[in-house]
Short mmCIF file of N, CA and C in Angstrom, two decimals:
data_model
loop_
_atom_site.label_atom_id
_atom_site.label_comp_id
_atom_site.label_asym_id
_atom_site.label_seq_id
_atom_site.Cartn_x
_atom_site.Cartn_y
_atom_site.Cartn_z
N HIS A 1 127.25 107.10 88.65
CA HIS A 1 125.86 106.66 88.54
C HIS A 1 125.61 105.58 89.58
N LEU A 2 125.39 106.00 90.79
CA LEU A 2 125.17 105.07 91.88
C LEU A 2 123.69 104.69 91.95
N TYR A 3 123.38 103.45 91.67
CA TYR A 3 122.08 102.84 91.85
C TYR A 3 120.99 103.33 90.90
N ILE A 4 121.23 104.36 90.11
CA ILE A 4 120.23 104.83 89.17
C ILE A 4 120.95 105.49 87.99
N ALA A 5 120.50 105.18 86.79
CA ALA A 5 121.11 105.73 85.58
C ALA A 5 120.03 105.86 84.52
N ARG A 6 120.33 106.66 83.51
CA ARG A 6 119.42 106.79 82.38
C ARG A 6 120.20 106.50 81.11
N LEU A 7 119.59 105.74 80.23
CA LEU A 7 120.17 105.45 78.93
C LEU A 7 119.41 106.22 77.87
N LYS A 8 120.12 106.66 76.86
CA LYS A 8 119.47 107.29 75.71
C LYS A 8 118.81 106.19 74.88
N ALA A 9 117.96 106.58 73.95
CA ALA A 9 117.23 105.61 73.15
C ALA A 9 118.14 104.64 72.41
N ASN A 10 119.36 105.07 72.10
CA ASN A 10 120.31 104.20 71.39
C ASN A 10 121.13 103.31 72.33
N GLY A 11 120.82 103.35 73.64
CA GLY A 11 121.50 102.51 74.61
C GLY A 11 122.74 103.11 75.23
N VAL A 12 123.08 104.32 74.87
CA VAL A 12 124.26 105.00 75.42
C VAL A 12 123.89 105.65 76.76
N LEU A 13 124.79 105.53 77.72
CA LEU A 13 124.58 106.15 79.02
C LEU A 13 124.42 107.66 78.88
N ASP A 14 123.38 108.21 79.50
CA ASP A 14 123.14 109.65 79.47
C ASP A 14 123.95 110.30 80.59
N GLY A 15 125.07 110.92 80.24
CA GLY A 15 125.96 111.54 81.22
C GLY A 15 125.37 112.76 81.89
N SER A 16 124.33 113.36 81.31
CA SER A 16 123.72 114.54 81.92
C SER A 16 122.80 114.18 83.09
N PHE A 17 122.42 112.91 83.17
CA PHE A 17 121.56 112.44 84.28
C PHE A 17 122.50 111.98 85.39
N ASN A 18 122.72 112.85 86.35
CA ASN A 18 123.74 112.60 87.36
C ASN A 18 123.13 112.56 88.75
N ILE A 19 122.09 111.76 88.90
CA ILE A 19 121.44 111.57 90.19
C ILE A 19 122.01 110.30 90.78
N GLY A 20 122.48 110.34 91.98
CA GLY A 20 122.97 109.13 92.64
C GLY A 20 122.20 108.89 93.92
N ALA A 21 122.11 107.64 94.31
CA ALA A 21 121.46 107.27 95.56
C ALA A 21 122.49 106.55 96.43
N ASN A 22 122.23 106.48 97.73
CA ASN A 22 123.18 105.79 98.61
C ASN A 22 122.69 104.40 99.00
N GLY A 23 121.77 103.86 98.22
CA GLY A 23 121.27 102.50 98.43
C GLY A 23 120.47 102.06 97.23
N ALA A 24 120.05 100.83 97.24
CA ALA A 24 119.37 100.22 96.09
C ALA A 24 118.12 100.98 95.68
N VAL A 25 117.93 101.07 94.37
CA VAL A 25 116.68 101.57 93.78
C VAL A 25 115.91 100.35 93.29
N ASN A 26 114.74 100.11 93.86
CA ASN A 26 113.95 98.93 93.55
C ASN A 26 112.82 99.19 92.58
N ALA A 27 112.35 100.43 92.48
CA ALA A 27 111.17 100.70 91.67
C ALA A 27 111.23 102.11 91.11
N LEU A 28 110.76 102.25 89.88
CA LEU A 28 110.66 103.54 89.21
C LEU A 28 109.31 103.59 88.50
N VAL A 29 108.68 104.74 88.49
CA VAL A 29 107.46 104.92 87.73
C VAL A 29 107.35 106.38 87.31
N ILE A 30 106.89 106.60 86.09
CA ILE A 30 106.73 107.96 85.58
C ILE A 30 105.30 108.42 85.83
N GLN A 31 105.17 109.61 86.40
CA GLN A 31 103.86 110.20 86.64
C GLN A 31 103.41 110.97 85.39
N ALA A 32 102.14 111.34 85.36
CA ALA A 32 101.56 111.99 84.18
C ALA A 32 102.29 113.27 83.78
N ASP A 33 102.85 114.00 84.75
CA ASP A 33 103.55 115.25 84.43
C ASP A 33 105.00 115.02 84.00
N GLY A 34 105.43 113.77 83.91
CA GLY A 34 106.79 113.46 83.50
C GLY A 34 107.78 113.30 84.64
N SER A 35 107.35 113.60 85.86
CA SER A 35 108.24 113.40 87.01
C SER A 35 108.37 111.89 87.26
N ILE A 36 109.42 111.51 87.96
CA ILE A 36 109.71 110.10 88.20
C ILE A 36 109.70 109.83 89.70
N LEU A 37 108.87 108.89 90.12
CA LEU A 37 108.93 108.41 91.50
C LEU A 37 109.97 107.32 91.58
N VAL A 38 110.76 107.37 92.64
CA VAL A 38 111.85 106.42 92.85
C VAL A 38 111.65 105.80 94.23
N GLY A 39 111.66 104.48 94.30
CA GLY A 39 111.53 103.80 95.58
C GLY A 39 112.67 102.83 95.77
N GLY A 40 113.07 102.61 97.02
CA GLY A 40 114.15 101.68 97.26
C GLY A 40 114.58 101.60 98.70
N ALA A 41 115.88 101.35 98.87
CA ALA A 41 116.48 101.17 100.19
C ALA A 41 117.53 102.25 100.43
N PHE A 42 117.21 103.46 100.09
CA PHE A 42 118.16 104.57 100.21
C PHE A 42 117.73 105.56 101.28
N GLY A 43 118.70 106.35 101.74
CA GLY A 43 118.43 107.41 102.70
C GLY A 43 118.71 108.78 102.11
N SER A 44 119.34 108.78 100.94
CA SER A 44 119.53 110.03 100.21
C SER A 44 119.61 109.73 98.72
N ILE A 45 119.22 110.72 97.95
CA ILE A 45 119.26 110.62 96.50
C ILE A 45 119.52 112.03 95.97
N GLY A 46 120.40 112.12 95.01
CA GLY A 46 120.74 113.43 94.46
C GLY A 46 121.28 114.38 95.50
N GLY A 47 121.92 113.83 96.54
CA GLY A 47 122.47 114.67 97.60
C GLY A 47 121.45 115.20 98.59
N LYS A 48 120.19 114.79 98.48
CA LYS A 48 119.13 115.24 99.39
C LYS A 48 118.68 114.06 100.24
N ASN A 49 118.44 114.32 101.52
CA ASN A 49 117.91 113.28 102.40
C ASN A 49 116.49 112.94 101.97
N ARG A 50 116.33 111.72 101.52
CA ARG A 50 115.01 111.19 101.15
C ARG A 50 115.01 109.73 101.55
N PHE A 51 114.09 109.35 102.43
CA PHE A 51 114.10 108.01 102.97
C PHE A 51 113.13 107.10 102.23
N PHE A 52 113.70 106.23 101.41
CA PHE A 52 113.04 105.13 100.73
C PHE A 52 112.15 105.54 99.56
N ILE A 53 111.78 106.81 99.43
CA ILE A 53 110.99 107.26 98.29
C ILE A 53 111.34 108.72 98.00
N ALA A 54 111.41 109.03 96.71
CA ALA A 54 111.71 110.39 96.27
C ALA A 54 111.03 110.63 94.93
N ARG A 55 110.99 111.88 94.54
CA ARG A 55 110.47 112.22 93.21
C ARG A 55 111.50 113.09 92.51
N LEU A 56 111.75 112.77 91.24
CA LEU A 56 112.64 113.57 90.41
C LEU A 56 111.80 114.41 89.47
N THR A 57 112.17 115.66 89.32
CA THR A 57 111.44 116.56 88.43
C THR A 57 111.82 116.28 86.98
N THR A 58 111.12 116.91 86.07
CA THR A 58 111.43 116.76 84.64
C THR A 58 112.77 117.42 84.30
N ASN A 59 113.32 118.20 85.23
CA ASN A 59 114.65 118.81 85.06
C ASN A 59 115.75 117.96 85.69
N ASP A 60 115.43 116.72 86.02
CA ASP A 60 116.39 115.77 86.60
C ASP A 60 116.95 116.24 87.94
N GLU A 61 116.11 116.83 88.75
CA GLU A 61 116.49 117.25 90.08
C GLU A 61 115.56 116.60 91.10
N VAL A 62 116.04 116.44 92.32
CA VAL A 62 115.18 115.95 93.39
C VAL A 62 114.12 117.01 93.67
N ASP A 63 112.86 116.58 93.67
CA ASP A 63 111.75 117.50 93.92
C ASP A 63 111.76 117.89 95.40
N LEU A 64 112.08 119.13 95.68
CA LEU A 64 112.17 119.60 97.07
C LEU A 64 110.80 119.69 97.73
N GLN A 65 109.73 119.74 96.94
CA GLN A 65 108.38 119.81 97.50
C GLN A 65 107.86 118.42 97.89
N PHE A 66 108.53 117.38 97.45
CA PHE A 66 108.11 116.01 97.73
C PHE A 66 109.04 115.42 98.79
N ASN A 67 108.55 115.32 100.00
CA ASN A 67 109.32 114.71 101.08
C ASN A 67 108.35 113.94 101.95
N ARG A 68 108.02 112.74 101.49
CA ARG A 68 107.05 111.88 102.17
C ARG A 68 107.72 110.55 102.52
N PRO A 69 108.58 110.52 103.52
CA PRO A 69 109.36 109.33 103.78
C PRO A 69 108.51 108.15 104.25
N THR A 70 108.99 106.96 103.96
CA THR A 70 108.47 105.76 104.61
C THR A 70 109.49 105.37 105.66
N ASN A 71 109.10 104.47 106.55
CA ASN A 71 110.06 104.02 107.56
C ASN A 71 110.60 102.63 107.24
N GLY A 72 110.55 102.26 105.97
CA GLY A 72 111.09 100.99 105.52
C GLY A 72 111.19 100.97 104.01
N ILE A 73 111.76 99.91 103.50
CA ILE A 73 112.07 99.79 102.07
C ILE A 73 110.81 99.81 101.20
N VAL A 74 110.91 100.52 100.07
CA VAL A 74 109.87 100.52 99.05
C VAL A 74 110.33 99.59 97.93
N PHE A 75 109.51 98.59 97.62
CA PHE A 75 109.83 97.62 96.58
C PHE A 75 109.04 97.85 95.29
N ALA A 76 107.87 98.48 95.38
CA ALA A 76 107.00 98.58 94.21
C ALA A 76 106.32 99.94 94.16
N LEU A 77 106.15 100.44 92.94
CA LEU A 77 105.44 101.69 92.69
C LEU A 77 104.52 101.49 91.49
N ALA A 78 103.41 102.18 91.48
CA ALA A 78 102.50 102.17 90.33
C ALA A 78 101.72 103.47 90.36
N VAL A 79 101.22 103.87 89.20
CA VAL A 79 100.39 105.07 89.11
C VAL A 79 99.02 104.62 88.61
N GLN A 80 97.98 105.09 89.28
CA GLN A 80 96.61 104.76 88.90
C GLN A 80 96.13 105.69 87.79
N PRO A 81 95.06 105.30 87.10
CA PRO A 81 94.54 106.14 86.01
C PRO A 81 94.21 107.57 86.44
N ASP A 82 93.83 107.77 87.71
CA ASP A 82 93.50 109.11 88.19
C ASP A 82 94.73 109.90 88.64
N GLY A 83 95.92 109.31 88.50
CA GLY A 83 97.16 109.99 88.85
C GLY A 83 97.67 109.73 90.25
N LYS A 84 96.89 109.05 91.07
CA LYS A 84 97.37 108.73 92.42
C LYS A 84 98.47 107.67 92.32
N ALA A 85 99.41 107.73 93.26
CA ALA A 85 100.56 106.83 93.24
C ALA A 85 100.41 105.77 94.33
N LEU A 86 100.74 104.54 93.96
CA LEU A 86 100.71 103.41 94.89
C LEU A 86 102.13 103.05 95.27
N LEU A 87 102.34 102.69 96.52
CA LEU A 87 103.64 102.20 96.92
C LEU A 87 103.48 100.96 97.79
N GLY A 88 104.37 100.02 97.58
CA GLY A 88 104.37 98.79 98.35
C GLY A 88 105.78 98.51 98.84
N GLY A 89 105.88 97.85 99.97
CA GLY A 89 107.19 97.56 100.50
C GLY A 89 107.12 96.86 101.83
N ALA A 90 108.11 97.14 102.66
CA ALA A 90 108.21 96.60 104.01
C ALA A 90 108.31 97.79 104.96
N PHE A 91 107.19 98.42 105.22
CA PHE A 91 107.16 99.61 106.07
C PHE A 91 105.92 99.58 106.96
N SER A 92 105.94 100.39 108.00
CA SER A 92 104.78 100.51 108.88
C SER A 92 104.30 101.95 108.99
N GLY A 93 104.91 102.84 108.19
CA GLY A 93 104.48 104.22 108.20
C GLY A 93 104.91 104.95 106.94
N VAL A 94 104.08 105.90 106.54
CA VAL A 94 104.36 106.77 105.40
C VAL A 94 104.06 108.19 105.85
N ASP A 95 105.00 109.08 105.61
CA ASP A 95 104.84 110.48 105.98
C ASP A 95 104.46 110.61 107.47
N PHE A 96 105.10 109.78 108.29
CA PHE A 96 104.94 109.79 109.74
C PHE A 96 103.53 109.41 110.20
N LYS A 97 102.80 108.69 109.34
CA LYS A 97 101.47 108.19 109.69
C LYS A 97 101.48 106.67 109.54
N PRO A 98 100.72 105.95 110.40
CA PRO A 98 100.70 104.49 110.30
C PRO A 98 100.13 104.02 108.97
N GLN A 99 100.83 103.13 108.32
CA GLN A 99 100.39 102.52 107.07
C GLN A 99 101.28 101.31 106.87
N THR A 100 100.70 100.13 106.71
CA THR A 100 101.48 98.90 106.72
C THR A 100 101.63 98.28 105.34
N ASN A 101 102.82 98.40 104.78
CA ASN A 101 103.29 97.70 103.59
C ASN A 101 102.66 98.13 102.26
N ILE A 102 101.59 98.85 102.28
CA ILE A 102 100.95 99.32 101.05
C ILE A 102 100.28 100.66 101.35
N ALA A 103 100.39 101.59 100.41
CA ALA A 103 99.82 102.92 100.63
C ALA A 103 99.49 103.56 99.30
N ARG A 104 98.70 104.62 99.37
CA ARG A 104 98.38 105.40 98.17
C ARG A 104 98.57 106.88 98.50
N MET A 105 99.18 107.59 97.55
CA MET A 105 99.37 109.03 97.69
C MET A 105 98.46 109.75 96.73
N ASN A 106 97.89 110.83 97.19
CA ASN A 106 97.07 111.68 96.34
C ASN A 106 97.95 112.40 95.31
N ILE A 107 97.32 113.07 94.37
CA ILE A 107 98.07 113.78 93.33
C ILE A 107 98.98 114.84 93.93
N ASP A 108 98.56 115.46 95.05
CA ASP A 108 99.40 116.48 95.69
C ASP A 108 100.50 115.85 96.56
N ALA A 109 100.66 114.52 96.51
CA ALA A 109 101.68 113.75 97.23
C ALA A 109 101.35 113.53 98.70
N SER A 110 100.20 113.97 99.16
CA SER A 110 99.81 113.66 100.54
C SER A 110 99.35 112.21 100.61
N LEU A 111 99.47 111.62 101.79
CA LEU A 111 99.01 110.25 101.99
C LEU A 111 97.50 110.22 101.92
N ASP A 112 96.95 109.28 101.16
CA ASP A 112 95.50 109.11 101.07
C ASP A 112 95.03 108.38 102.33
N ALA A 113 94.57 109.14 103.30
CA ALA A 113 94.18 108.59 104.60
C ALA A 113 92.90 107.78 104.55
N ASP A 114 92.18 107.83 103.44
CA ASP A 114 90.95 107.05 103.29
C ASP A 114 91.19 105.69 102.65
N TRP A 115 92.39 105.45 102.18
CA TRP A 115 92.73 104.19 101.50
C TRP A 115 93.65 103.41 102.42
N LEU A 116 93.11 102.42 103.13
CA LEU A 116 93.83 101.84 104.25
C LEU A 116 94.00 100.32 104.24
N PRO A 117 94.22 99.68 103.11
CA PRO A 117 94.49 98.24 103.19
C PRO A 117 95.83 97.99 103.89
N THR A 118 95.98 96.81 104.46
CA THR A 118 97.24 96.43 105.10
C THR A 118 97.56 94.98 104.73
N THR A 119 98.83 94.63 104.86
CA THR A 119 99.25 93.24 104.71
C THR A 119 100.16 92.89 105.88
N ASN A 120 100.29 91.59 106.14
CA ASN A 120 101.11 91.17 107.29
C ASN A 120 102.57 90.97 106.93
N ASP A 121 102.95 91.22 105.67
CA ASP A 121 104.35 91.10 105.27
C ASP A 121 104.54 91.96 104.01
N ALA A 122 105.73 91.95 103.49
CA ALA A 122 106.12 92.86 102.42
C ALA A 122 105.29 92.71 101.15
N VAL A 123 105.10 93.86 100.48
CA VAL A 123 104.49 93.92 99.15
C VAL A 123 105.61 94.20 98.16
N PHE A 124 105.79 93.28 97.19
CA PHE A 124 106.86 93.40 96.21
C PHE A 124 106.37 93.86 94.84
N ALA A 125 105.07 93.74 94.58
CA ALA A 125 104.54 94.04 93.25
C ALA A 125 103.18 94.72 93.36
N LEU A 126 102.94 95.67 92.46
CA LEU A 126 101.66 96.37 92.39
C LEU A 126 101.26 96.53 90.93
N ALA A 127 99.98 96.45 90.68
CA ALA A 127 99.44 96.74 89.35
C ALA A 127 98.11 97.44 89.53
N SER A 128 97.89 98.45 88.74
CA SER A 128 96.67 99.25 88.83
C SER A 128 95.74 98.90 87.68
N ALA A 129 94.51 98.56 88.01
CA ALA A 129 93.50 98.22 87.01
C ALA A 129 92.79 99.49 86.53
N ALA A 130 92.18 99.42 85.37
CA ALA A 130 91.49 100.57 84.79
C ALA A 130 90.34 101.06 85.66
N ASP A 131 89.73 100.16 86.44
CA ASP A 131 88.60 100.54 87.30
C ASP A 131 89.03 101.12 88.63
N GLY A 132 90.33 101.33 88.82
CA GLY A 132 90.84 101.87 90.08
C GLY A 132 91.23 100.80 91.07
N GLY A 133 90.95 99.55 90.75
CA GLY A 133 91.36 98.46 91.61
C GLY A 133 92.87 98.29 91.60
N VAL A 134 93.37 97.60 92.61
CA VAL A 134 94.81 97.41 92.77
C VAL A 134 95.08 95.93 93.05
N PHE A 135 96.05 95.38 92.33
CA PHE A 135 96.54 94.03 92.60
C PHE A 135 97.87 94.18 93.32
N ALA A 136 98.04 93.43 94.39
CA ALA A 136 99.28 93.46 95.16
C ALA A 136 99.82 92.05 95.29
N GLY A 137 101.12 91.91 95.18
CA GLY A 137 101.77 90.63 95.37
C GLY A 137 102.94 90.78 96.30
N GLY A 138 103.30 89.72 97.00
CA GLY A 138 104.44 89.82 97.90
C GLY A 138 104.65 88.60 98.75
N ALA A 139 105.15 88.83 99.96
CA ALA A 139 105.45 87.78 100.91
C ALA A 139 104.30 87.58 101.90
N PHE A 140 103.25 88.34 101.81
CA PHE A 140 102.17 88.34 102.79
C PHE A 140 101.27 87.10 102.66
N THR A 141 100.62 86.77 103.77
CA THR A 141 99.62 85.70 103.79
C THR A 141 98.28 86.21 104.31
N VAL A 142 98.25 87.48 104.71
CA VAL A 142 97.02 88.11 105.19
C VAL A 142 96.94 89.52 104.64
N ALA A 143 95.77 89.88 104.14
CA ALA A 143 95.50 91.25 103.70
C ALA A 143 94.20 91.69 104.36
N ASP A 144 94.27 92.74 105.15
CA ASP A 144 93.11 93.22 105.90
C ASP A 144 92.41 92.11 106.66
N ALA A 145 93.16 91.33 107.40
CA ALA A 145 92.66 90.25 108.25
C ALA A 145 92.06 89.08 107.47
N ALA A 146 92.13 89.10 106.16
CA ALA A 146 91.62 87.99 105.34
C ALA A 146 92.80 87.16 104.83
N PRO A 147 92.68 85.83 104.86
CA PRO A 147 93.76 85.01 104.31
C PRO A 147 93.94 85.31 102.81
N ARG A 148 95.13 85.71 102.45
CA ARG A 148 95.47 85.98 101.05
C ARG A 148 96.93 85.57 100.86
N ASN A 149 97.14 84.46 100.19
CA ASN A 149 98.48 83.91 100.04
C ASN A 149 99.23 84.54 98.89
N HIS A 150 99.97 85.61 99.20
CA HIS A 150 100.94 86.24 98.31
C HIS A 150 100.34 87.10 97.20
N VAL A 151 99.03 87.13 97.05
CA VAL A 151 98.41 88.01 96.06
C VAL A 151 97.01 88.40 96.54
N ALA A 152 96.67 89.66 96.33
CA ALA A 152 95.36 90.16 96.74
C ALA A 152 94.90 91.24 95.77
N ARG A 153 93.61 91.50 95.77
CA ARG A 153 93.04 92.59 94.98
C ARG A 153 92.24 93.48 95.91
N CYS A 154 92.42 94.78 95.77
CA CYS A 154 91.63 95.78 96.49
C CYS A 154 90.79 96.53 95.47
N ASP A 155 89.63 97.00 95.89
CA ASP A 155 88.85 97.86 95.01
C ASP A 155 89.40 99.29 95.10
N ALA A 156 88.77 100.19 94.39
CA ALA A 156 89.26 101.58 94.33
C ALA A 156 89.27 102.26 95.70
N GLU A 157 88.44 101.78 96.63
CA GLU A 157 88.40 102.36 97.97
C GLU A 157 89.39 101.70 98.92
N GLY A 158 90.12 100.68 98.45
CA GLY A 158 91.11 100.02 99.29
C GLY A 158 90.58 98.83 100.07
N VAL A 159 89.37 98.38 99.74
CA VAL A 159 88.78 97.23 100.42
C VAL A 159 89.21 95.96 99.70
N VAL A 160 89.72 94.99 100.46
CA VAL A 160 90.16 93.73 99.87
C VAL A 160 88.96 93.01 99.26
N ASP A 161 89.12 92.59 98.01
CA ASP A 161 88.05 91.92 97.26
C ASP A 161 87.84 90.52 97.82
N PRO A 162 86.65 90.24 98.39
CA PRO A 162 86.42 88.92 98.98
C PRO A 162 86.31 87.82 97.92
N ASP A 163 86.03 88.17 96.68
CA ASP A 163 85.87 87.18 95.62
C ASP A 163 87.17 86.84 94.91
N PHE A 164 88.23 87.60 95.17
CA PHE A 164 89.52 87.32 94.56
C PHE A 164 90.39 86.64 95.61
N SER A 165 90.36 85.32 95.60
CA SER A 165 91.11 84.55 96.59
C SER A 165 91.86 83.46 95.86
N LEU A 166 93.14 83.64 95.76
CA LEU A 166 94.01 82.75 95.02
C LEU A 166 95.12 82.31 95.94
N THR A 167 95.49 81.04 95.91
CA THR A 167 96.59 80.56 96.72
C THR A 167 97.83 80.40 95.86
N VAL A 168 98.87 81.13 96.21
CA VAL A 168 100.16 81.03 95.57
C VAL A 168 101.13 80.57 96.65
N ASN A 169 101.99 79.59 96.34
CA ASN A 169 102.83 78.99 97.38
C ASN A 169 104.23 79.60 97.48
N GLY A 170 104.38 80.84 97.10
CA GLY A 170 105.65 81.54 97.23
C GLY A 170 105.47 83.01 96.91
N ASN A 171 106.51 83.77 97.11
CA ASN A 171 106.43 85.23 96.92
C ASN A 171 106.08 85.61 95.48
N VAL A 172 105.18 86.57 95.35
CA VAL A 172 104.87 87.17 94.05
C VAL A 172 105.73 88.42 93.93
N LEU A 173 106.54 88.47 92.87
CA LEU A 173 107.50 89.56 92.69
C LEU A 173 107.12 90.51 91.57
N GLN A 174 106.25 90.09 90.66
CA GLN A 174 105.81 90.94 89.55
C GLN A 174 104.36 90.62 89.21
N ILE A 175 103.62 91.65 88.82
CA ILE A 175 102.25 91.50 88.35
C ILE A 175 102.10 92.38 87.12
N VAL A 176 101.54 91.80 86.06
CA VAL A 176 101.25 92.55 84.84
C VAL A 176 99.80 92.28 84.47
N LEU A 177 99.07 93.34 84.19
CA LEU A 177 97.69 93.20 83.72
C LEU A 177 97.67 93.28 82.21
N GLN A 178 97.13 92.27 81.59
CA GLN A 178 97.03 92.25 80.13
C GLN A 178 95.82 93.06 79.67
N PRO A 179 95.82 93.54 78.43
CA PRO A 179 94.68 94.32 77.93
C PRO A 179 93.34 93.58 77.99
N ASP A 180 93.36 92.24 77.92
CA ASP A 180 92.12 91.47 77.98
C ASP A 180 91.63 91.25 79.40
N GLY A 181 92.35 91.77 80.40
CA GLY A 181 91.94 91.63 81.79
C GLY A 181 92.62 90.50 82.52
N ASP A 182 93.32 89.63 81.80
CA ASP A 182 94.05 88.55 82.47
C ASP A 182 95.22 89.13 83.26
N ILE A 183 95.66 88.36 84.26
CA ILE A 183 96.71 88.80 85.16
C ILE A 183 97.87 87.82 85.05
N VAL A 184 99.07 88.33 84.87
CA VAL A 184 100.27 87.49 84.83
C VAL A 184 101.07 87.76 86.08
N LEU A 185 101.42 86.69 86.80
CA LEU A 185 102.20 86.78 88.02
C LEU A 185 103.58 86.17 87.78
N GLY A 186 104.59 86.76 88.38
CA GLY A 186 105.92 86.18 88.37
C GLY A 186 106.47 86.18 89.78
N GLY A 187 107.27 85.17 90.10
CA GLY A 187 107.83 85.14 91.44
C GLY A 187 108.54 83.86 91.75
N SER A 188 108.64 83.55 93.03
CA SER A 188 109.35 82.36 93.50
C SER A 188 108.34 81.35 93.99
N PHE A 189 107.49 80.89 93.10
CA PHE A 189 106.45 79.91 93.43
C PHE A 189 106.43 78.83 92.36
N ASN A 190 105.80 77.71 92.69
CA ASN A 190 105.66 76.64 91.70
C ASN A 190 104.27 76.03 91.75
#
């Protein structure tokens, strides 16, 4: 069980889940159909070449139809209410197209070319709001040419929210949205 494992509900290692990666797994998220997106610092998973992102089927196999590499590490994954997948990391391209540190994939796994926010440094955390908005946290200080210290919000179209401007003095590593709409941040800040 290299870098990825599954435990049964009672905490026992599931020996039938025998997917291994050749590098760190940083993020996991389950899609609506039960498949699992895996992001990290790997170049292969389950014996298949997959660079930094892969999808596992409900049969615990690498999805051969999903091959959308990034050119750098994926640190964060999230699924939006409409089923689109968000990825954040330290990359400048997804599926051989320019995209800097944050991207969105359509339900068919193609890159959403209409959703184009960028950051000037790594994205470590993502959270999807019910309205389709996205909260991103990381090492960045600029999002779409606007000063944003380590946390930013984009609307459903990927436009950085000009009214959400918060200064955090260190990396944001986790974001959780509470049911009441409040946002909890975790990271290396004080």
